[in-house]
Amino acid sequence: MTTHLKPADAAQALEAVRWAISEETPLELVGHGTKRALGRPFQATHTLDVSDLSGLKFYEPAELVLSAQAATPLAELEALLDENRQQFAFEPPDFGPLLGGEAGKQTIGGVVSCNLAGPRRVKAGAARDHFLGCKAVSGRGEAFKAGGRVVKNVTGYDLPKLLAGSYGTLALLTEVTLKVLPAPENTRTVLIRGLDDATAIRVMALALQSPYEVAAAAHIPAALAGGVGVEELGSGVAATAIRLEGFGPSIEYRAGKFRDLFRGFGSVEFLELEPSLAFWAAVRDVKPFVANPERLVWRLSVPPADGARVAADIASRLPAEAYFDWGGGLIWLAVDPTVERAGQDVIREAVGLGGGHATLIRAPDTVRASADVFHPQAATLAALSARVKESQDPKRIFNPGRMYAGV
């Protein structure tokens, strides 16, 4: 018999987990369901719907800290931050349209649980780097708190760092506390057109290694440029983009420096505020791959210097297209849906040469059930991860279908 549990508050969520433990039955944890298509298809017959655990707990703009219940929509919190000219600096992406859903529906707990971050990660870090504290329920049926409201408040184990990126397999988050930062006064994008992938990665490396404070670096090959949806970018021509943020005079100075730095790579153009915001939102949300939902989408993390090699190696053996973020360290890859097991053998061989890893982000349930969605770990690390999972959730009630070695 399938049970849909919908607690009204954290106390009821705790009781629901204790019921599942007593029945020795697994639970699927759901907020707004925007990430149900991530990971392996779930194997639980009972759903714990925590969508009512929503609402702001406190927000102190002067202290740069915010706390909210885990199912609070991210869009609501971002609107509040925008009113105070602040932001989540890790720039969480919205995978709703990529995974066949709506935009603007994800929750702050889901963002933290998946440790999501956008193009600004090269400057600001990932979600876990801004995750100060939480309240949660363990798989033992114990309510606990971890972390606090300031950065230097942790004694002992920093559990929020462990929970970020665990995809709900270690604990049920009921409340999260995050650091926020001032939003930039202005944004401008330095643009060079027509570069091949290898040259583009050299250009991005020059930018990121310069003293001119780059907030993002991405490269869109010619075949995907039209899918970004920014009129000023055009289509059919590759675009290498460097984002500058800050005060107007500072941006003008740095833009001039990059014009000089990139002189030998072609003419330098600029995207002003509105097209810049649209461009980086498209890079963040994987917009070039949204329009063809039948294609399988991978997220590859590699050393930036290896980005062009990895993409070329895969494209030589599979029908695939890719674009680059994080200066070449993040590759978004779309492959043909007819490829056996989503092409995982070819892809993991290519990324493995440089010590990278690959995660299958979008695929039908049948493919996600048979392929290795998350990158396999070395045996010793996998054993340690399994022990952590066992200690937190001995009866394995949290999303057993999504359990993976990279907790």
Coordinates of C-alpha atoms in Angstrom, one line a residue, residues 10 41 55 61 80 118 137 158 161-163 165 167 184 228 249 277 298 303 316-317 325 351 362 372 399:
A10 CA 9.2 19.7 11.6
P41 CA 14.6 6.2 -10.2
G55 CA 8.7 30.0 5.1
P61 CA 20.7 41.9 5.7
L80 CA 13.6 39.1 -1.0
G118 CA 26.3 28.2 -11.3
V137 CA 16.1 14.5 11.0
D158 CA 31.0 20.3 10.1
K161 CA 29.3 20.3 4.5
L162 CA 28.6 16.5 4.6
L163 CA 24.8 17.0 4.0
G165 CA 25.5 17.2 -2.0
Y167 CA 20.9 14.1 -2.4
P184 CA 27.1 43.5 -7.9
V228 CA 21.5 30.4 -25.8
P249 CA 34.7 52.4 -13.1
L277 CA 22.4 38.7 -17.4
W298 CA 25.8 14.7 -18.8
P303 CA 40.7 19.9 -14.8
S316 CA 35.1 11.4 -31.9
R317 CA 33.5 8.3 -30.6
D325 CA 31.7 26.6 -18.0
V351 CA 37.2 12.0 -18.0
R362 CA 18.9 13.9 -17.8
D372 CA 25.8 4.4 -13.4
N399 CA 15.8 7.4 -1.0

